[in-house]
mmCIF file with all atom_site columns, C-alpha atoms in Angstrom:
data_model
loop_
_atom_site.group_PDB
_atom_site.id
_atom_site.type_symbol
_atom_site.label_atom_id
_atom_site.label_alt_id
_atom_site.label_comp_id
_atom_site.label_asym_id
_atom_site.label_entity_id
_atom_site.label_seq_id
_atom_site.pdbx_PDB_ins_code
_atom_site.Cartn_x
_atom_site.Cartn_y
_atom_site.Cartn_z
_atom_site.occupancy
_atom_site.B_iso_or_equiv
_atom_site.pdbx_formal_charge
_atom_site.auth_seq_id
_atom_site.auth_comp_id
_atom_site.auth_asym_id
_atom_site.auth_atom_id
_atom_site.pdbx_PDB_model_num
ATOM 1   C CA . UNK A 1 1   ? -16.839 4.920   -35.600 1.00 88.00 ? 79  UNK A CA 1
ATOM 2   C CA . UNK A 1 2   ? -14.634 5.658   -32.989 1.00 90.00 ? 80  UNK A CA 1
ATOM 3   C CA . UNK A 1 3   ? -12.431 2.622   -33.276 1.00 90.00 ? 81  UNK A CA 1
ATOM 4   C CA . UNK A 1 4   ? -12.108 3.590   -37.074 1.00 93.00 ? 82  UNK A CA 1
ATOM 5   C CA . UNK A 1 5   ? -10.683 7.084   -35.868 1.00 96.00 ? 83  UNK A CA 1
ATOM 6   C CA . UNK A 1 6   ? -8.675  5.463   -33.552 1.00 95.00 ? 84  UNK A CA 1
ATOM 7   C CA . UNK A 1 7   ? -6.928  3.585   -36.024 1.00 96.00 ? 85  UNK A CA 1
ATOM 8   C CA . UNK A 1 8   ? -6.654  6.019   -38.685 1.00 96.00 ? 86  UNK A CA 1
ATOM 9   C CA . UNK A 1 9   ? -5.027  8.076   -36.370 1.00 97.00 ? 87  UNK A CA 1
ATOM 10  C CA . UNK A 1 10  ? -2.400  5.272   -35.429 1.00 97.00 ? 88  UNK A CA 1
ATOM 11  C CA . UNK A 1 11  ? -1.957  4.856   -38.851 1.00 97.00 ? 89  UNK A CA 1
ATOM 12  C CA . UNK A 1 12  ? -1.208  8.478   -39.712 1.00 97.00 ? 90  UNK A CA 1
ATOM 13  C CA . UNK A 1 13  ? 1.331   9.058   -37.292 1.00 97.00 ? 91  UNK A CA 1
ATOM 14  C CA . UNK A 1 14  ? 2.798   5.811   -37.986 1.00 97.00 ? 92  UNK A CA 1
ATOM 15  C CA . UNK A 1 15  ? 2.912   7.049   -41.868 1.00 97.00 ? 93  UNK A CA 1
ATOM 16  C CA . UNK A 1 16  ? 4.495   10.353  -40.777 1.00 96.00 ? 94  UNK A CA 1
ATOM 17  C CA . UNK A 1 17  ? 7.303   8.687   -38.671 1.00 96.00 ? 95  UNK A CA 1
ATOM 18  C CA . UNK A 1 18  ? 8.027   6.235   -41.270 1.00 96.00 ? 96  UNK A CA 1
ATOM 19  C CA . UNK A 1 19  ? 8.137   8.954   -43.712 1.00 96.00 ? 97  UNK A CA 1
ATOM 20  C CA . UNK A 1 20  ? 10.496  10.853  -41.654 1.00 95.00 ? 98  UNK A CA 1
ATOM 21  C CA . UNK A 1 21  ? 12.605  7.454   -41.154 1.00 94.00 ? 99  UNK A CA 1
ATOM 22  C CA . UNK A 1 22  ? 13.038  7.468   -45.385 1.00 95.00 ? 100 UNK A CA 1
ATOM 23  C CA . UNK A 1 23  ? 14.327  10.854  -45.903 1.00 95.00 ? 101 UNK A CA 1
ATOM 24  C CA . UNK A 1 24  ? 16.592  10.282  -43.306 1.00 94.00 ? 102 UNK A CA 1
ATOM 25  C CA . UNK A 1 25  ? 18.047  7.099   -44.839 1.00 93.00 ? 103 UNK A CA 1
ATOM 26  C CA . UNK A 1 26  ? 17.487  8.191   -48.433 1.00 94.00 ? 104 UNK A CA 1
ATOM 27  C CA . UNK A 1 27  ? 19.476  11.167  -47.539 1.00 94.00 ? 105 UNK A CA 1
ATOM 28  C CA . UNK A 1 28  ? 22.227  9.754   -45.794 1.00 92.00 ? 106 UNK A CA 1
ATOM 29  C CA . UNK A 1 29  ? 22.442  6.866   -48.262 1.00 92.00 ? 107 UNK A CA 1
ATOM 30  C CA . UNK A 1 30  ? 22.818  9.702   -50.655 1.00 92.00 ? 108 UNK A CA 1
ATOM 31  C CA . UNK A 1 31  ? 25.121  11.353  -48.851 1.00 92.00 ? 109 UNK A CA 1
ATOM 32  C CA . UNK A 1 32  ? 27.596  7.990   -47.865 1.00 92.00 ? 110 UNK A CA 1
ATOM 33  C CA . UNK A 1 33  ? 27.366  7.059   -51.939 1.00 91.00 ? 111 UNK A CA 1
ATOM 34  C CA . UNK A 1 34  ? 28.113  10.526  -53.486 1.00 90.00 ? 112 UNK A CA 1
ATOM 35  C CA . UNK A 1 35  ? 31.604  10.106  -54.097 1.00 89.00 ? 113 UNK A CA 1
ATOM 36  C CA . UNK A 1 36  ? 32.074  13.981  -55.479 1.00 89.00 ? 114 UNK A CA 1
ATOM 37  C CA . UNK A 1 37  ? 30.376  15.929  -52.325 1.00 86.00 ? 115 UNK A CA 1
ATOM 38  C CA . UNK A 1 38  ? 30.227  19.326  -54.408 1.00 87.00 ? 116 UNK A CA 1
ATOM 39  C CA . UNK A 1 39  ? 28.117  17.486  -56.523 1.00 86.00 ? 117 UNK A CA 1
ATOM 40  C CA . UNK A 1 40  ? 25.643  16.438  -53.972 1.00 86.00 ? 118 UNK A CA 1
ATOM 41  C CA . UNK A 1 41  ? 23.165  18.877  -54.299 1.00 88.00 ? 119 UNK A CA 1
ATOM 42  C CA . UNK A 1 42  ? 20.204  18.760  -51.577 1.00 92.00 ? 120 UNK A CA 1
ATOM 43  C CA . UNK A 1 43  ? 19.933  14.760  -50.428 1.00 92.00 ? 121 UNK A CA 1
ATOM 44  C CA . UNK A 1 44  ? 17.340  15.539  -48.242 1.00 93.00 ? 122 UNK A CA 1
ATOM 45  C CA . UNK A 1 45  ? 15.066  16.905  -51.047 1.00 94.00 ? 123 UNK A CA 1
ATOM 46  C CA . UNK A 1 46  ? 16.061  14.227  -53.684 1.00 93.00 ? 124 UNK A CA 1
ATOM 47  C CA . UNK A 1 47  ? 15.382  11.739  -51.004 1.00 94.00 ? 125 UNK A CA 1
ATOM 48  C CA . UNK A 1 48  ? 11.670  13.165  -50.352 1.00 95.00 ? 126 UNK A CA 1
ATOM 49  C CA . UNK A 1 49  ? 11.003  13.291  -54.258 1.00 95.00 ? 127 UNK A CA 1
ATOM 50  C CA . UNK A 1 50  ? 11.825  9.722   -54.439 1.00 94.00 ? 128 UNK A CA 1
ATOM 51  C CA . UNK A 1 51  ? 10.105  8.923   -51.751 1.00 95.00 ? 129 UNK A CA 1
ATOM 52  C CA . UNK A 1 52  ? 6.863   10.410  -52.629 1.00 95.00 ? 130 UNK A CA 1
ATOM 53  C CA . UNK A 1 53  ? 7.284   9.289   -56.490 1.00 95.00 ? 131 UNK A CA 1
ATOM 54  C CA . UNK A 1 54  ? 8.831   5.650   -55.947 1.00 95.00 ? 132 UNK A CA 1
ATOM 55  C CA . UNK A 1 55  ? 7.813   4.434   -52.127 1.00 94.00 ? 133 UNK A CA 1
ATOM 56  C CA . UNK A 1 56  ? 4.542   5.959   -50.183 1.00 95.00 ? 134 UNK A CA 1
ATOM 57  C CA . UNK A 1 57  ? 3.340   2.644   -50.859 1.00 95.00 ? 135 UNK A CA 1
ATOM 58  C CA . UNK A 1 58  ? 6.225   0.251   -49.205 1.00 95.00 ? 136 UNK A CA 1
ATOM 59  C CA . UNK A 1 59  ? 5.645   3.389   -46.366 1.00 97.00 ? 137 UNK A CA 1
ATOM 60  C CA . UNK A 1 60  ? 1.996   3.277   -46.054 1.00 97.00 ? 138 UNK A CA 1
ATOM 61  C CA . UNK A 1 61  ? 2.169   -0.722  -46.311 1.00 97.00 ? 139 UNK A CA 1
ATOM 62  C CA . UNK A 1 62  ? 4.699   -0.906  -43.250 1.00 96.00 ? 140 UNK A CA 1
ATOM 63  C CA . UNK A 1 63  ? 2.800   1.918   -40.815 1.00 97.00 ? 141 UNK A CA 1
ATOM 64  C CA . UNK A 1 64  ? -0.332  0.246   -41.655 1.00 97.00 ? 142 UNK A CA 1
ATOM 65  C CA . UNK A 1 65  ? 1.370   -3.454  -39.869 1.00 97.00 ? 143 UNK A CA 1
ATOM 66  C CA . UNK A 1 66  ? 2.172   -1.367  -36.882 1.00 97.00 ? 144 UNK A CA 1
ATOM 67  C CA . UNK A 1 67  ? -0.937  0.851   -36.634 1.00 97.00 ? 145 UNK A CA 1
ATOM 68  C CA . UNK A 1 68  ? -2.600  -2.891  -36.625 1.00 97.00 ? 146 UNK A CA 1
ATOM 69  C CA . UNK A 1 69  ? -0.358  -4.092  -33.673 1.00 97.00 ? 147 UNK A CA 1
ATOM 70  C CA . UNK A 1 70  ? -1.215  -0.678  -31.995 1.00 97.00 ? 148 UNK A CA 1
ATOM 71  C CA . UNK A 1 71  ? -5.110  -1.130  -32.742 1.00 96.00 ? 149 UNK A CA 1
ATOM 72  C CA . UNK A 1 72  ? -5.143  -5.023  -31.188 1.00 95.00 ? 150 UNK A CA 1
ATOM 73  C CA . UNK A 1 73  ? -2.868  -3.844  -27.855 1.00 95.00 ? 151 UNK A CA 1
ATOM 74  C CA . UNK A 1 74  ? -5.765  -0.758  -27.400 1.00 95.00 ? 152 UNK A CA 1
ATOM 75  C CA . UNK A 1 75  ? -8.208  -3.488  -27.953 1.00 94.00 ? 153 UNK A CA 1
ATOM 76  C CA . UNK A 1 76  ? -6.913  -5.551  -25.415 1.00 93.00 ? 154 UNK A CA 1
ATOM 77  C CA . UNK A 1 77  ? -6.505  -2.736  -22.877 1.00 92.00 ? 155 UNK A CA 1
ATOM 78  C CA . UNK A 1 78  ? -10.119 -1.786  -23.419 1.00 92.00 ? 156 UNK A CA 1
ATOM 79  C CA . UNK A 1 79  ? -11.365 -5.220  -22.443 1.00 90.00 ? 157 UNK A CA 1
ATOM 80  C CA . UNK A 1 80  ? -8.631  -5.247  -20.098 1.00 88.00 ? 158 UNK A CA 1
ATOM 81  C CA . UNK A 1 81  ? -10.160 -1.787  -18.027 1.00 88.00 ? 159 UNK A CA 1
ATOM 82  C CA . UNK A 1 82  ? -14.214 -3.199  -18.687 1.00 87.00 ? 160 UNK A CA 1
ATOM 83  C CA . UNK A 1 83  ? -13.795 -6.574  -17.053 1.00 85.00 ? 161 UNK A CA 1
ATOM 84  C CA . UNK A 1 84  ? -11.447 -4.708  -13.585 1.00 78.00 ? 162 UNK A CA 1
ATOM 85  C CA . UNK A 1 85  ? -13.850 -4.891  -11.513 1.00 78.00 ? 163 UNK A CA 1
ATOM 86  C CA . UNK A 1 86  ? -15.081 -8.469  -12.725 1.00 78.00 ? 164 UNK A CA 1
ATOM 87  C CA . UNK A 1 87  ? -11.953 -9.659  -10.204 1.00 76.00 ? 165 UNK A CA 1
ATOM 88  C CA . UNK A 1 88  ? -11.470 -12.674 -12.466 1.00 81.00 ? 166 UNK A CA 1
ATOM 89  C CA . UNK A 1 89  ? -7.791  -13.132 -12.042 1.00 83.00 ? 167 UNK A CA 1
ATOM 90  C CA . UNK A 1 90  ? -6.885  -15.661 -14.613 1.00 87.00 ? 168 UNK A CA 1
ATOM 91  C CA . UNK A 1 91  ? -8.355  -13.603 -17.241 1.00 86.00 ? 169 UNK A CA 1
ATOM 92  C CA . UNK A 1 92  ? -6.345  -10.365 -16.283 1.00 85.00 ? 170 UNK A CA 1
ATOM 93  C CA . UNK A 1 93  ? -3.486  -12.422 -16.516 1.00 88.00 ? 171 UNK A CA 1
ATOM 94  C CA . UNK A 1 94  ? -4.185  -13.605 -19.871 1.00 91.00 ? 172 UNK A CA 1
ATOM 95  C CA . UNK A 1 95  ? -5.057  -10.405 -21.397 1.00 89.00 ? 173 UNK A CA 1
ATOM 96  C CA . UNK A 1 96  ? -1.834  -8.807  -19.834 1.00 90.00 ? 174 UNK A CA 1
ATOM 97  C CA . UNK A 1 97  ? 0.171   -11.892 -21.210 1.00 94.00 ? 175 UNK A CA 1
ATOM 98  C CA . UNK A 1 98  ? -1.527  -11.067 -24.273 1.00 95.00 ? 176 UNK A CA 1
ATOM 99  C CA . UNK A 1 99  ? -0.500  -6.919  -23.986 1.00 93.00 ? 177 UNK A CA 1
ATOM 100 C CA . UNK A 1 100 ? 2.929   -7.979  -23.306 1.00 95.00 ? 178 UNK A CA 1
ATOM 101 C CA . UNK A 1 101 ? 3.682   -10.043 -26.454 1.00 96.00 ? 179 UNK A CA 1
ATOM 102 C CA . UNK A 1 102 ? 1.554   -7.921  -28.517 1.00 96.00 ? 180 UNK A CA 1
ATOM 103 C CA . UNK A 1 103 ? 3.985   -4.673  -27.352 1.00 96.00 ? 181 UNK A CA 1
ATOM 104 C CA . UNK A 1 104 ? 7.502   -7.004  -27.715 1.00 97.00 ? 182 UNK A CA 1
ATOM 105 C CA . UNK A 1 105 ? 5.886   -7.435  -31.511 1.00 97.00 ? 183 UNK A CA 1
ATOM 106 C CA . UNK A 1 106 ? 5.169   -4.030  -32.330 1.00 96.00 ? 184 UNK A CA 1
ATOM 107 C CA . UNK A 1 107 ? 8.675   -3.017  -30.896 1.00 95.00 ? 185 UNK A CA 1
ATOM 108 C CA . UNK A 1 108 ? 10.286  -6.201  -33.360 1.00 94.00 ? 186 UNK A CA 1
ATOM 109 C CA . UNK A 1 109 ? 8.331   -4.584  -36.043 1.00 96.00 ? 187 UNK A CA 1
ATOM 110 C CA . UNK A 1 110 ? 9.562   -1.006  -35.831 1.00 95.00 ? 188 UNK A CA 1
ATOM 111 C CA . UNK A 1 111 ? 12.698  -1.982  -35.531 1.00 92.00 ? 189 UNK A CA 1
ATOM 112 C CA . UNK A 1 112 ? 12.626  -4.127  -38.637 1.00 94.00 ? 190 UNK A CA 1
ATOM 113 C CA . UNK A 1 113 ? 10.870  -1.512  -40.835 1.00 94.00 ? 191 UNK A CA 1
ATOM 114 C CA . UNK A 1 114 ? 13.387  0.627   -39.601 1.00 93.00 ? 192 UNK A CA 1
ATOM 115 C CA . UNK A 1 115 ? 16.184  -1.494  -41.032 1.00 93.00 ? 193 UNK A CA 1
ATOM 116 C CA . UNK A 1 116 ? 13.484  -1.988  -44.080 1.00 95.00 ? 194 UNK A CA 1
ATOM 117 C CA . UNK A 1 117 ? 13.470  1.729   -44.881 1.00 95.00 ? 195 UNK A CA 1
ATOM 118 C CA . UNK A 1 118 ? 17.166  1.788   -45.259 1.00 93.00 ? 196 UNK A CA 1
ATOM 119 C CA . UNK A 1 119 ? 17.144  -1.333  -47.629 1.00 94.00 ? 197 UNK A CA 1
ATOM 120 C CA . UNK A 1 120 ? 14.744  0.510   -49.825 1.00 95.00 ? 198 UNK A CA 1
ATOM 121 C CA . UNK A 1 121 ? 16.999  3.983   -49.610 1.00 93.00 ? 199 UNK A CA 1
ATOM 122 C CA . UNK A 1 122 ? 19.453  2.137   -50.443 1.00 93.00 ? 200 UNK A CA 1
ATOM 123 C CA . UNK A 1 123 ? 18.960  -0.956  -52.584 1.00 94.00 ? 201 UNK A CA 1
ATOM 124 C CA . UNK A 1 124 ? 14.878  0.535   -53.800 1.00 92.00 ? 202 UNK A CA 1
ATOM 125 C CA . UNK A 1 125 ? 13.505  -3.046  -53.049 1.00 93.00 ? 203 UNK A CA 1
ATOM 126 C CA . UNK A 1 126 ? 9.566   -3.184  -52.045 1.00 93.00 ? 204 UNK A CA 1
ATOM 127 C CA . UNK A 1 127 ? 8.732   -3.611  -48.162 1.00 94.00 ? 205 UNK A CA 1
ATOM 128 C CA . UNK A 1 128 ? 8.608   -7.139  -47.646 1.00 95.00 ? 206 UNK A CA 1
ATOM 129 C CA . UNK A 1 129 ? 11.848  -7.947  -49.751 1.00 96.00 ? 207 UNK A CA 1
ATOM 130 C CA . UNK A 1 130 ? 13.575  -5.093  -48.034 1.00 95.00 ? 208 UNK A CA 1
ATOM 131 C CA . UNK A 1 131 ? 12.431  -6.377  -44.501 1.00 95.00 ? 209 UNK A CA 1
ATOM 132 C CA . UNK A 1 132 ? 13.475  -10.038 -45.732 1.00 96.00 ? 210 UNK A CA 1
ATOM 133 C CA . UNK A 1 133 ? 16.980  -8.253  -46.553 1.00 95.00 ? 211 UNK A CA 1
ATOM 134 C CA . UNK A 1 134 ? 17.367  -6.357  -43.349 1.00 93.00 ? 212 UNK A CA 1
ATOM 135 C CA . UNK A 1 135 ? 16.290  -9.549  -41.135 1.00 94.00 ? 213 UNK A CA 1
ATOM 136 C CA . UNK A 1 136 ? 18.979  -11.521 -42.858 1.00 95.00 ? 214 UNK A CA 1
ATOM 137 C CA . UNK A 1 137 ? 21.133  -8.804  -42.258 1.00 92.00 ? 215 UNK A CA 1
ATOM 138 C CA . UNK A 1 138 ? 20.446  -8.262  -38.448 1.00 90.00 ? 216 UNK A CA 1
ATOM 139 C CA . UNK A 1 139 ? 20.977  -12.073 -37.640 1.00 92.00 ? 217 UNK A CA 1
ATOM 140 C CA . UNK A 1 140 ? 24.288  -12.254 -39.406 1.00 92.00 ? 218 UNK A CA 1
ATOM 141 C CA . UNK A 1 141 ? 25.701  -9.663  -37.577 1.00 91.00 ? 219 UNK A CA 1
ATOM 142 C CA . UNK A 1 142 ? 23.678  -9.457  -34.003 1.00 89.00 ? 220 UNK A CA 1
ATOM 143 C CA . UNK A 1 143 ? 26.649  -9.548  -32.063 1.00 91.00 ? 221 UNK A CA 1
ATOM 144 C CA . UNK A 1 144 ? 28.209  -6.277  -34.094 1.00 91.00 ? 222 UNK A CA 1
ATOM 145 C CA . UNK A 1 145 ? 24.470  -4.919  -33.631 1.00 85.00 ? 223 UNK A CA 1
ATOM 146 C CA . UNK A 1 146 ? 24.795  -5.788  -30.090 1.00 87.00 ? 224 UNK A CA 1
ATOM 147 C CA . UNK A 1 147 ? 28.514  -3.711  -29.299 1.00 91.00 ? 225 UNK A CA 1
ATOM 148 C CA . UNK A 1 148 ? 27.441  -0.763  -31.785 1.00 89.00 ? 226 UNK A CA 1
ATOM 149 C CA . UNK A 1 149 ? 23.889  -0.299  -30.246 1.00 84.00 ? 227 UNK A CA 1
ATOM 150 C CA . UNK A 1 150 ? 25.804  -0.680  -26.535 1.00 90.00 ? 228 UNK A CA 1
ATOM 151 C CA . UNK A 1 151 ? 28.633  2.044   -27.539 1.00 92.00 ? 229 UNK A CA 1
ATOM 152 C CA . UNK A 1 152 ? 25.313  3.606   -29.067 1.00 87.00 ? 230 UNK A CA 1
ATOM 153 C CA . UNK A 1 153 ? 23.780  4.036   -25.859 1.00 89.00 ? 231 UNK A CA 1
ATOM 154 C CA . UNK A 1 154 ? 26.794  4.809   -23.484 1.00 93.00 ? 232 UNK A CA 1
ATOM 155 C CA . UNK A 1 155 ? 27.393  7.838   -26.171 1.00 93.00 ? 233 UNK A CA 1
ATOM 156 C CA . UNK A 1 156 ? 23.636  8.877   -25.342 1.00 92.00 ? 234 UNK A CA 1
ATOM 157 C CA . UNK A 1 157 ? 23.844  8.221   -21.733 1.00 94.00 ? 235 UNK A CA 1
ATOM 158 C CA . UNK A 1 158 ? 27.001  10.880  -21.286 1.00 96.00 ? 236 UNK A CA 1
ATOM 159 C CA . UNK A 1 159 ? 25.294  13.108  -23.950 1.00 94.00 ? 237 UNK A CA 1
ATOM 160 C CA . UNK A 1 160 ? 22.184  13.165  -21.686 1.00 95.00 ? 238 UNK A CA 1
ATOM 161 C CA . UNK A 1 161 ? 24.731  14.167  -18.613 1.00 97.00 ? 239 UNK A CA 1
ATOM 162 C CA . UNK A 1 162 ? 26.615  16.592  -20.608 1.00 96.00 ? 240 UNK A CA 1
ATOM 163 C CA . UNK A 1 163 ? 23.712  18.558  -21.360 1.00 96.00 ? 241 UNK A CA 1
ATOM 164 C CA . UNK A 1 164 ? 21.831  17.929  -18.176 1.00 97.00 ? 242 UNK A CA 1
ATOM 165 C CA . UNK A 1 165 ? 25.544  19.261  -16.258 1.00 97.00 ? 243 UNK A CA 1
ATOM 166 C CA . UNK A 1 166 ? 25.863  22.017  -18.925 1.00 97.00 ? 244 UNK A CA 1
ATOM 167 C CA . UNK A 1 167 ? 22.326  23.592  -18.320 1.00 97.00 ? 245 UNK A CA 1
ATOM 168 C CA . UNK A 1 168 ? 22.652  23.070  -14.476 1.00 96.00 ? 246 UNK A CA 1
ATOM 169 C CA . UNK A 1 169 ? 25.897  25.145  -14.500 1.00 96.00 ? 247 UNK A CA 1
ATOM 170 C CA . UNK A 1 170 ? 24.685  27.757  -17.317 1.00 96.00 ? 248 UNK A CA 1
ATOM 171 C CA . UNK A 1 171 ? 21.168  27.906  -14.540 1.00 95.00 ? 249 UNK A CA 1
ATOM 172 C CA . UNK A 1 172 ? 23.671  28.517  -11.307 1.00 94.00 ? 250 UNK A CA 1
ATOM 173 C CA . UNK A 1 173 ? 25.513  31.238  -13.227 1.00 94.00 ? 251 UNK A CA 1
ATOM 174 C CA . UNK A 1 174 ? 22.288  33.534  -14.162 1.00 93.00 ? 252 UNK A CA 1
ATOM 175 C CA . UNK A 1 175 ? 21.015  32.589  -10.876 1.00 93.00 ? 253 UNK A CA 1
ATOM 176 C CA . UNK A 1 176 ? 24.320  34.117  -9.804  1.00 91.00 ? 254 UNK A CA 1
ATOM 177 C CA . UNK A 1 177 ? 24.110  37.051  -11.766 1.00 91.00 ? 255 UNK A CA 1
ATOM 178 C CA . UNK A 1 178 ? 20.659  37.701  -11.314 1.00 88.00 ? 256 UNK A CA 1
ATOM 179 C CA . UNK A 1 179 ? 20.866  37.969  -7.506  1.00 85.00 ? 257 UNK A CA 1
ATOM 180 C CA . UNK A 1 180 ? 23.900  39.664  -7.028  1.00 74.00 ? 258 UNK A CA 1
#
């Protein structure tokens, strides 16, 4: 039983961030396709309803593939942490070989249902056409993928120092003021 717990819990937080990844791109692919933005109403509430009437299925179908990816890697770790002090070397190799291409999968897979969710925002395909759309769509333009998700990141990176400088000097000043 507790493996069956184990998995529905993977499975509902894999729902609920999927979920939250359709709104998003429901509401933004709202947003980007409104021409007339005073009559746009409230995307992110259109984008829910037609989520919950049109695709909790293509939702629950795609967090259910990754809660399974998540299941075998805890699976594998369990073994993994009963046979330590067996000292058999070859097998600890395997089973991290294993752990490693088992984690590069579920990271493929998020990212493809991620591109999946906006294929069914936009286009309302089913899951596996919609992933079979977005896959197409990610090798026929990997190297643009590759520059925007590298601007992407330098953009986050000086964010991240931004902030971290911003709080460091707003921390010195009521220091400052404090102690004075």
């Amino acid at each position: 039983m507790k493996w069956y717990y184990i998995f529905g819990g993977l499975w509902l937080v894999q729902f609920i961030i999927a979920c939250q990844h359709m709104i998003i791109a429901g509401a933004v692919a709202t947003w980007f396709f409104t021409r007339d933005k005073s009559k746009l109403g409230c995307p992110i509430a259109a984008s829910t309803c037609r989520l919950i009437r049109y695709h909790l299925g293509s939702v629950a179908f795609g967090s259910l593939i990754i809660a399974l990816v998540q299941l075998c890697r805890l699976i594998l770790l369990y073994i993994e942490k009963m046979l330590r002090y067996k000292k058999n070397k070859m097998v600890t190799y395997i089973l991290k070989c294993l752990s490693c291409c088992l984690w590069c999968f579920e990271k493929f897979l998020k990212f493809l249902n991620r591109n999946a969710y906006i294929e069914i925002a936009i286009h309302g395909y089913g899951l596996c056409k919609a992933a079979q759309k977005a896959f197409m769509l990610i090798v026929g333009n990997a190297l643009r993928i590759a520059a925007i998700n590298s601007v992407g990141d330098f953009t986050l990176f000086l964010g991240k120092i931004g902030v971290t400088a911003c709080t460091a000097v707003i921390g010195l000043l009521l220091v400052e003021l404090i102690y004075v």
